[in-house]
């Protein structure tokens, strides 16, 4: 099932429509760097799965060949708390519940097309219709698997508040880049979090109301962060067709911009308020050069893509044929994939008078894009995830 179909079904049924059960594996507690630990932040990793990813089929020329989409209620590290950092990874199931298994990446033929965390109890910030009226996109990443830190390395108290009665869902689209049998993988989420000042690690049944927690947090200067999803496929692209945009026929170099600008007044309570942009993160597919994030037409962040930064982001593909011997390859050659995309922290202030937009730049000559088995370009993405905090 496509991610847009999952969101449409959940918008109709709400959390009661979930068919999966919550994973029961324990949290894996991790060491927290000192700047974050000084704020009382904890770090934990959870593992969802196992998920069976099918191998590619040689004569299947569809975009979804080797692709599988999974949904699972997210195993949250806390309630009545602030999530201050996120990251995704994919691992094989050769460790305890997959959380300590070997990394599954393109060097072994696994590609995280994207992972998304959605809150089923809030409206989306940039799309208040379709599924966005009852589902908020709160975090997302692709195979770059980047880490977002809402505290800017411990320099500010900000995080995404999770109320005791809220349900968060993990949706993951994972692709196999090679033929063969299906393989089991786990999607791991690393969470940085801190209990709300009013909380004492309370359960969902005895935690105070979200409003009281937010008021107490404000008194101790913890700011609730608001996720803002900007998309070259439009404000509601995720809910319509999974934010996928077709590659222009015959074009190797092209750019796509968001169809309309977004103003902070829309989707942030309707009131004219002043905000700080804590961080801007980008998601692009292979073949991309960068994503430009602009305020009032001026670029304020360049999400430049890095390729092959570590060995797990280098795959092996068939090389060219030997001279005069068609069909006889000279052997595999390395192909680099996006391993990181630059993020911008402390982007600056913004208000309802500002217009935000993005432009994704692709160059398939510089970096090959994802293709079907018959060599056609697969759809691409261009997404910016901003987190805002009210000043």
GROMACS .gro file of C-alpha atoms in nm:
model
  391
    1UNK     CA    1   0.000   0.000   0.000
    2UNK     CA    2   0.133   0.344  -0.096
    3UNK     CA    3   0.201   0.592   0.184
    4UNK     CA    4  -0.075   0.823   0.056
    5UNK     CA    5  -0.327   0.536   0.074
    6UNK     CA    6  -0.222   0.458   0.432
    7UNK     CA    7  -0.269   0.821   0.533
    8UNK     CA    8  -0.607   0.842   0.359
    9UNK     CA    9  -0.730   0.532   0.542
   10UNK     CA   10  -0.609   0.663   0.877
   11UNK     CA   11  -0.768   1.002   0.816
   12UNK     CA   12  -1.100   0.821   0.777
   13UNK     CA   13  -1.068   0.591   1.077
   14UNK     CA   14  -0.837   0.772   1.318
   15UNK     CA   15  -0.610   0.579   1.556
   16UNK     CA   16  -0.881   0.314   1.597
   17UNK     CA   17  -0.816   0.210   1.238
   18UNK     CA   18  -0.468   0.081   1.313
   19UNK     CA   19  -0.436  -0.289   1.246
   20UNK     CA   20  -0.080  -0.335   1.370
   21UNK     CA   21   0.009  -0.380   1.734
   22UNK     CA   22   0.269  -0.184   1.922
   23UNK     CA   23   0.615  -0.334   1.924
   24UNK     CA   24   0.710  -0.462   2.268
   25UNK     CA   25   1.088  -0.470   2.248
   26UNK     CA   26   1.265  -0.268   2.518
   27UNK     CA   27   1.437   0.061   2.463
   28UNK     CA   28   1.807   0.047   2.395
   29UNK     CA   29   1.951   0.333   2.598
   30UNK     CA   30   2.246   0.516   2.441
   31UNK     CA   31   2.507   0.759   2.565
   32UNK     CA   32   2.411   1.125   2.537
   33UNK     CA   33   2.680   1.383   2.446
   34UNK     CA   34   2.756   1.632   2.721
   35UNK     CA   35   2.596   1.946   2.573
   36UNK     CA   36   2.264   1.758   2.555
   37UNK     CA   37   2.303   1.568   2.881
   38UNK     CA   38   2.340   1.900   3.060
   39UNK     CA   39   1.978   1.973   2.966
   40UNK     CA   40   1.860   1.641   3.110
   41UNK     CA   41   1.814   1.488   2.765
   42UNK     CA   42   1.814   1.110   2.731
   43UNK     CA   43   1.876   0.903   2.417
   44UNK     CA   44   1.717   0.572   2.322
   45UNK     CA   45   1.684   0.353   2.015
   46UNK     CA   46   1.373   0.154   1.924
   47UNK     CA   47   1.338  -0.110   1.653
   48UNK     CA   48   1.021  -0.174   1.451
   49UNK     CA   49   0.984  -0.491   1.249
   50UNK     CA   50   1.075  -0.732   1.115
   51UNK     CA   51   0.967  -0.608   0.774
   52UNK     CA   52   1.006  -0.834   0.471
   53UNK     CA   53   1.150  -0.649   0.170
   54UNK     CA   54   1.103  -0.838  -0.160
   55UNK     CA   55   1.385  -0.875  -0.410
   56UNK     CA   56   1.363  -0.699  -0.745
   57UNK     CA   57   1.203  -0.890  -1.033
   58UNK     CA   58   1.394  -0.878  -1.362
   59UNK     CA   59   1.094  -0.825  -1.593
   60UNK     CA   60   0.904  -0.587  -1.364
   61UNK     CA   61   0.947  -0.234  -1.500
   62UNK     CA   62   0.722  -0.061  -1.245
   63UNK     CA   63   0.840   0.213  -1.011
   64UNK     CA   64   0.754  -0.009  -0.714
   65UNK     CA   65   0.966  -0.308  -0.817
   66UNK     CA   66   1.141  -0.431  -0.503
   67UNK     CA   67   0.954  -0.177  -0.289
   68UNK     CA   68   0.744  -0.243   0.019
   69UNK     CA   69   0.558  -0.003   0.247
   70UNK     CA   70   0.510  -0.072   0.616
   71UNK     CA   71   0.322   0.093   0.899
   72UNK     CA   72   0.353   0.036   1.270
   73UNK     CA   73   0.254   0.236   1.579
   74UNK     CA   74   0.578   0.397   1.687
   75UNK     CA   75   0.731   0.273   2.010
   76UNK     CA   76   0.772   0.605   2.188
   77UNK     CA   77   1.049   0.650   2.446
   78UNK     CA   78   0.825   0.866   2.664
   79UNK     CA   79   0.492   1.046   2.704
   80UNK     CA   80   0.430   1.394   2.840
   81UNK     CA   81   0.773   1.478   2.708
   82UNK     CA   82   0.965   1.668   2.444
   83UNK     CA   83   1.135   1.487   2.156
   84UNK     CA   84   1.447   1.693   2.096
   85UNK     CA   85   1.617   1.483   1.827
   86UNK     CA   86   1.532   1.218   1.567
   87UNK     CA   87   1.705   0.988   1.322
   88UNK     CA   88   1.618   0.672   1.127
   89UNK     CA   89   1.826   0.373   1.025
   90UNK     CA   90   1.765   0.028   0.875
   91UNK     CA   91   1.923  -0.285   1.018
   92UNK     CA   92   1.916  -0.656   0.952
   93UNK     CA   93   1.761  -0.881   1.212
   94UNK     CA   94   2.085  -1.035   1.336
   95UNK     CA   95   2.086  -0.857   1.672
   96UNK     CA   96   1.848  -0.835   1.968
   97UNK     CA   97   1.514  -0.749   1.805
   98UNK     CA   98   1.706  -0.598   1.514
   99UNK     CA   99   1.814  -0.293   1.711
  100UNK     CA  100   2.178  -0.405   1.727
  101UNK     CA  101   2.189  -0.578   1.389
  102UNK     CA  102   2.417  -0.489   1.101
  103UNK     CA  103   2.334  -0.174   0.905
  104UNK     CA  104   2.130  -0.240   0.589
  105UNK     CA  105   2.222   0.013   0.321
  106UNK     CA  106   2.292   0.033  -0.052
  107UNK     CA  107   2.620  -0.156  -0.023
  108UNK     CA  108   2.407  -0.461   0.059
  109UNK     CA  109   2.117  -0.359  -0.164
  110UNK     CA  110   1.875  -0.192   0.081
  111UNK     CA  111   1.751   0.165   0.026
  112UNK     CA  112   1.533   0.360   0.270
  113UNK     CA  113   1.308   0.537   0.022
  114UNK     CA  114   1.166   0.731   0.313
  115UNK     CA  115   1.047   0.703   0.669
  116UNK     CA  116   0.781   0.927   0.821
  117UNK     CA  117   0.649   0.977   1.173
  118UNK     CA  118   0.294   1.113   1.187
  119UNK     CA  119   0.088   1.226   1.485
  120UNK     CA  120  -0.268   1.095   1.453
  121UNK     CA  121  -0.409   1.349   1.698
  122UNK     CA  122  -0.313   1.681   1.536
  123UNK     CA  123  -0.375   1.872   1.217
  124UNK     CA  124  -0.088   1.917   0.975
  125UNK     CA  125   0.090   2.252   0.972
  126UNK     CA  126   0.096   2.311   0.595
  127UNK     CA  127  -0.195   2.092   0.475
  128UNK     CA  128  -0.523   2.141   0.661
  129UNK     CA  129  -0.735   1.939   0.419
  130UNK     CA  130  -0.744   1.580   0.295
  131UNK     CA  131  -0.558   1.363   0.547
  132UNK     CA  132  -0.379   1.666   0.687
  133UNK     CA  133  -0.692   1.774   0.870
  134UNK     CA  134  -0.636   1.502   1.129
  135UNK     CA  135  -0.277   1.379   1.076
  136UNK     CA  136   0.038   1.583   1.133
  137UNK     CA  137   0.369   1.498   0.967
  138UNK     CA  138   0.616   1.536   1.252
  139UNK     CA  139   0.943   1.394   1.115
  140UNK     CA  140   1.073   1.241   0.794
  141UNK     CA  141   1.397   1.130   0.630
  142UNK     CA  142   1.520   0.922   0.340
  143UNK     CA  143   1.825   0.709   0.281
  144UNK     CA  144   2.047   0.998   0.392
  145UNK     CA  145   1.923   0.900   0.742
  146UNK     CA  146   2.015   1.237   0.886
  147UNK     CA  147   1.989   1.338   1.252
  148UNK     CA  148   1.786   1.645   1.351
  149UNK     CA  149   1.867   1.818   1.681
  150UNK     CA  150   1.602   2.070   1.786
  151UNK     CA  151   1.822   2.204   2.066
  152UNK     CA  152   2.102   2.310   1.827
  153UNK     CA  153   2.361   2.113   2.024
  154UNK     CA  154   2.216   2.206   2.359
  155UNK     CA  155   2.204   2.581   2.304
  156UNK     CA  156   1.825   2.613   2.330
  157UNK     CA  157   1.540   2.432   2.506
  158UNK     CA  158   1.306   2.322   2.229
  159UNK     CA  159   1.140   1.997   2.130
  160UNK     CA  160   0.832   1.835   1.979
  161UNK     CA  161   0.586   1.787   2.265
  162UNK     CA  162   0.413   1.445   2.285
  163UNK     CA  163   0.097   1.450   2.496
  164UNK     CA  164  -0.006   1.145   2.702
  165UNK     CA  165  -0.307   1.066   2.483
  166UNK     CA  166  -0.143   1.102   2.141
  167UNK     CA  167  -0.068   0.822   1.895
  168UNK     CA  168   0.237   0.837   1.668
  169UNK     CA  169   0.266   0.613   1.362
  170UNK     CA  170   0.579   0.507   1.175
  171UNK     CA  171   0.545   0.466   0.798
  172UNK     CA  172   0.846   0.331   0.608
  173UNK     CA  173   0.900   0.263   0.238
  174UNK     CA  174   1.201   0.037   0.184
  175UNK     CA  175   1.339  -0.079  -0.150
  176UNK     CA  176   1.558  -0.372  -0.243
  177UNK     CA  177   1.812  -0.281  -0.511
  178UNK     CA  178   1.892  -0.640  -0.606
  179UNK     CA  179   1.714  -0.956  -0.714
  180UNK     CA  180   1.674  -1.262  -0.497
  181UNK     CA  181   1.477  -1.369  -0.195
  182UNK     CA  182   1.299  -1.131   0.038
  183UNK     CA  183   1.504  -1.007   0.333
  184UNK     CA  184   1.390  -0.911   0.682
  185UNK     CA  185   1.494  -0.571   0.813
  186UNK     CA  186   1.410  -0.347   1.107
  187UNK     CA  187   1.359   0.029   1.100
  188UNK     CA  188   1.533   0.180   1.400
  189UNK     CA  189   1.451   0.521   1.540
  190UNK     CA  190   1.694   0.704   1.765
  191UNK     CA  191   1.517   0.948   1.994
  192UNK     CA  192   1.655   1.229   2.206
  193UNK     CA  193   1.397   1.327   2.467
  194UNK     CA  194   1.336   1.501   2.797
  195UNK     CA  195   1.040   1.472   3.030
  196UNK     CA  196   0.820   1.780   3.052
  197UNK     CA  197   0.896   1.977   3.369
  198UNK     CA  198   0.555   1.881   3.510
  199UNK     CA  199   0.617   1.510   3.454
  200UNK     CA  200   0.786   1.236   3.655
  201UNK     CA  201   0.805   0.967   3.385
  202UNK     CA  202   0.428   0.934   3.412
  203UNK     CA  203   0.222   0.684   3.217
  204UNK     CA  204  -0.054   0.771   2.975
  205UNK     CA  205  -0.317   0.716   3.246
  206UNK     CA  206  -0.175   0.937   3.522
  207UNK     CA  207   0.005   1.214   3.328
  208UNK     CA  208  -0.128   1.571   3.361
  209UNK     CA  209  -0.318   1.735   3.081
  210UNK     CA  210  -0.124   1.856   2.780
  211UNK     CA  211  -0.213   2.218   2.852
  212UNK     CA  212  -0.076   2.202   3.205
  213UNK     CA  213   0.242   2.038   3.081
  214UNK     CA  214   0.287   2.302   2.814
  215UNK     CA  215   0.236   2.581   3.068
  216UNK     CA  216   0.492   2.431   3.305
  217UNK     CA  217   0.735   2.384   3.019
  218UNK     CA  218   0.699   2.748   2.920
  219UNK     CA  219   0.784   2.849   3.276
  220UNK     CA  220   1.110   2.659   3.245
  221UNK     CA  221   1.171   2.788   2.892
  222UNK     CA  222   1.106   2.467   2.697
  223UNK     CA  223   0.951   2.575   2.367
  224UNK     CA  224   0.716   2.341   2.176
  225UNK     CA  225   0.851   2.298   1.822
  226UNK     CA  226   0.613   2.309   1.525
  227UNK     CA  227   0.701   2.091   1.222
  228UNK     CA  228   0.659   2.257   0.882
  229UNK     CA  229   0.662   2.035   0.571
  230UNK     CA  230   0.747   2.214   0.243
  231UNK     CA  231   0.716   2.004  -0.072
  232UNK     CA  232   0.780   2.051  -0.445
  233UNK     CA  233   0.464   1.839  -0.487
  234UNK     CA  234   0.257   2.097  -0.301
  235UNK     CA  235   0.144   2.142   0.057
  236UNK     CA  236  -0.066   1.823   0.048
  237UNK     CA  237   0.156   1.617  -0.183
  238UNK     CA  238   0.221   1.349   0.079
  239UNK     CA  239  -0.150   1.286   0.121
  240UNK     CA  240  -0.220   1.279  -0.254
  241UNK     CA  241   0.059   1.068  -0.405
  242UNK     CA  242   0.339   1.031  -0.154
  243UNK     CA  243   0.521   1.352  -0.257
  244UNK     CA  244   0.651   1.192  -0.577
  245UNK     CA  245   0.707   1.406  -0.888
  246UNK     CA  246   0.773   1.271  -1.237
  247UNK     CA  247   1.105   1.348  -1.404
  248UNK     CA  248   1.064   1.573  -1.713
  249UNK     CA  249   1.092   1.347  -2.021
  250UNK     CA  250   1.433   1.368  -2.182
  251UNK     CA  251   1.576   1.612  -1.927
  252UNK     CA  252   1.889   1.523  -1.733
  253UNK     CA  253   1.921   1.864  -1.566
  254UNK     CA  254   1.609   2.022  -1.418
  255UNK     CA  255   1.466   2.202  -1.116
  256UNK     CA  256   1.129   2.192  -0.942
  257UNK     CA  257   0.991   2.456  -0.705
  258UNK     CA  258   0.705   2.437  -0.458
  259UNK     CA  259   0.382   2.540  -0.637
  260UNK     CA  260   0.289   2.809  -0.385
  261UNK     CA  261   0.463   2.981  -0.092
  262UNK     CA  262   0.379   2.903   0.269
  263UNK     CA  263   0.318   3.170   0.532
  264UNK     CA  264   0.373   3.100   0.904
  265UNK     CA  265   0.022   3.222   0.988
  266UNK     CA  266  -0.131   2.928   0.801
  267UNK     CA  267  -0.129   2.604   0.997
  268UNK     CA  268   0.017   2.750   1.316
  269UNK     CA  269  -0.302   2.837   1.495
  270UNK     CA  270  -0.419   3.109   1.258
  271UNK     CA  271  -0.282   3.393   1.468
  272UNK     CA  272  -0.012   3.631   1.352
  273UNK     CA  273   0.287   3.528   1.562
  274UNK     CA  274   0.662   3.558   1.551
  275UNK     CA  275   0.869   3.241   1.532
  276UNK     CA  276   1.229   3.128   1.524
  277UNK     CA  277   1.324   2.869   1.265
  278UNK     CA  278   1.523   2.620   1.470
  279UNK     CA  279   1.642   2.395   1.190
  280UNK     CA  280   1.590   2.325   0.822
  281UNK     CA  281   1.647   1.971   0.693
  282UNK     CA  282   1.610   1.845   0.336
  283UNK     CA  283   1.514   1.521   0.163
  284UNK     CA  284   1.615   1.447  -0.197
  285UNK     CA  285   1.660   1.141  -0.416
  286UNK     CA  286   1.973   1.026  -0.593
  287UNK     CA  287   2.051   1.256  -0.884
  288UNK     CA  288   1.990   1.570  -0.680
  289UNK     CA  289   2.245   1.843  -0.625
  290UNK     CA  290   2.071   2.045  -0.356
  291UNK     CA  291   1.749   2.185  -0.215
  292UNK     CA  292   1.726   2.563  -0.173
  293UNK     CA  293   1.503   2.694   0.107
  294UNK     CA  294   1.398   3.055   0.052
  295UNK     CA  295   1.229   3.324   0.262
  296UNK     CA  296   1.073   3.602   0.056
  297UNK     CA  297   1.264   3.485  -0.249
  298UNK     CA  298   1.608   3.491  -0.086
  299UNK     CA  299   1.782   3.160  -0.015
  300UNK     CA  300   1.841   3.113   0.358
  301UNK     CA  301   1.960   2.751   0.349
  302UNK     CA  302   2.124   2.537   0.082
  303UNK     CA  303   2.065   2.168   0.144
  304UNK     CA  304   2.363   2.043  -0.056
  305UNK     CA  305   2.379   1.666  -0.108
  306UNK     CA  306   2.695   1.464  -0.037
  307UNK     CA  307   2.748   1.137  -0.226
  308UNK     CA  308   2.930   0.827  -0.107
  309UNK     CA  309   3.054   0.980   0.216
  310UNK     CA  310   3.096   0.639   0.379
  311UNK     CA  311   3.138   0.289   0.229
  312UNK     CA  312   2.780   0.179   0.299
  313UNK     CA  313   2.662   0.447   0.053
  314UNK     CA  314   2.850   0.292  -0.241
  315UNK     CA  315   2.685   0.016  -0.441
  316UNK     CA  316   2.822  -0.199  -0.723
  317UNK     CA  317   2.649  -0.189  -1.061
  318UNK     CA  318   2.730  -0.367  -1.389
  319UNK     CA  319   3.004  -0.193  -1.585
  320UNK     CA  320   3.015  -0.124  -1.960
  321UNK     CA  321   3.044  -0.406  -2.211
  322UNK     CA  322   3.388  -0.515  -2.323
  323UNK     CA  323   3.491  -0.370  -2.662
  324UNK     CA  324   3.344  -0.575  -2.945
  325UNK     CA  325   3.169  -0.811  -2.701
  326UNK     CA  326   2.813  -0.689  -2.646
  327UNK     CA  327   2.651  -0.838  -2.339
  328UNK     CA  328   2.988  -0.916  -2.177
  329UNK     CA  329   3.038  -0.670  -1.892
  330UNK     CA  330   3.383  -0.555  -1.790
  331UNK     CA  331   3.276  -0.612  -1.430
  332UNK     CA  332   3.103  -0.411  -1.160
  333UNK     CA  333   3.175  -0.044  -1.107
  334UNK     CA  334   3.105   0.162  -0.793
  335UNK     CA  335   2.803   0.392  -0.782
  336UNK     CA  336   2.773   0.653  -0.507
  337UNK     CA  337   2.444   0.748  -0.343
  338UNK     CA  338   2.334   1.041  -0.126
  339UNK     CA  339   2.490   0.993   0.217
  340UNK     CA  340   2.415   1.331   0.376
  341UNK     CA  341   2.229   1.655   0.306
  342UNK     CA  342   2.340   1.976   0.471
  343UNK     CA  343   2.110   2.108   0.745
  344UNK     CA  344   2.088   2.467   0.865
  345UNK     CA  345   2.045   2.551   1.234
  346UNK     CA  346   1.923   2.878   1.386
  347UNK     CA  347   1.793   2.992   1.048
  348UNK     CA  348   1.642   3.308   1.197
  349UNK     CA  349   1.311   3.476   1.278
  350UNK     CA  350   0.996   3.456   1.071
  351UNK     CA  351   0.643   3.596   1.089
  352UNK     CA  352   0.312   3.579   0.906
  353UNK     CA  353   0.429   3.831   0.647
  354UNK     CA  354   0.703   3.598   0.523
  355UNK     CA  355   0.668   3.366   0.223
  356UNK     CA  356   0.861   3.037   0.233
  357UNK     CA  357   0.939   2.826  -0.073
  358UNK     CA  358   1.179   2.556  -0.189
  359UNK     CA  359   1.351   2.454  -0.514
  360UNK     CA  360   1.504   2.113  -0.580
  361UNK     CA  361   1.792   2.096  -0.830
  362UNK     CA  362   1.867   1.767  -1.009
  363UNK     CA  363   2.148   1.671  -1.248
  364UNK     CA  364   2.142   1.310  -1.366
  365UNK     CA  365   2.462   1.367  -1.564
  366UNK     CA  366   2.654   1.446  -1.247
  367UNK     CA  367   2.476   1.180  -1.037
  368UNK     CA  368   2.256   0.905  -1.185
  369UNK     CA  369   1.902   0.892  -1.050
  370UNK     CA  370   1.700   0.590  -0.948
  371UNK     CA  371   1.579   0.387  -1.247
  372UNK     CA  372   1.341   0.105  -1.329
  373UNK     CA  373   1.479  -0.223  -1.465
  374UNK     CA  374   1.431  -0.095  -1.820
  375UNK     CA  375   1.622   0.227  -1.756
  376UNK     CA  376   1.337   0.473  -1.705
  377UNK     CA  377   1.377   0.741  -1.440
  378UNK     CA  378   1.179   0.687  -1.122
  379UNK     CA  379   0.988   0.979  -0.967
  380UNK     CA  380   1.188   1.218  -0.752
  381UNK     CA  381   1.123   1.414  -0.432
  382UNK     CA  382   1.213   1.752  -0.290
  383UNK     CA  383   1.109   1.819   0.069
  384UNK     CA  384   1.218   2.059   0.340
  385UNK     CA  385   1.130   1.995   0.703
  386UNK     CA  386   1.147   2.307   0.917
  387UNK     CA  387   1.090   2.324   1.291
  388UNK     CA  388   0.960   2.652   1.432
  389UNK     CA  389   0.932   2.774   1.791
  390UNK     CA  390   0.724   3.070   1.898
  391UNK     CA  391   0.931   3.363   2.021
   0.00000   0.00000   0.00000
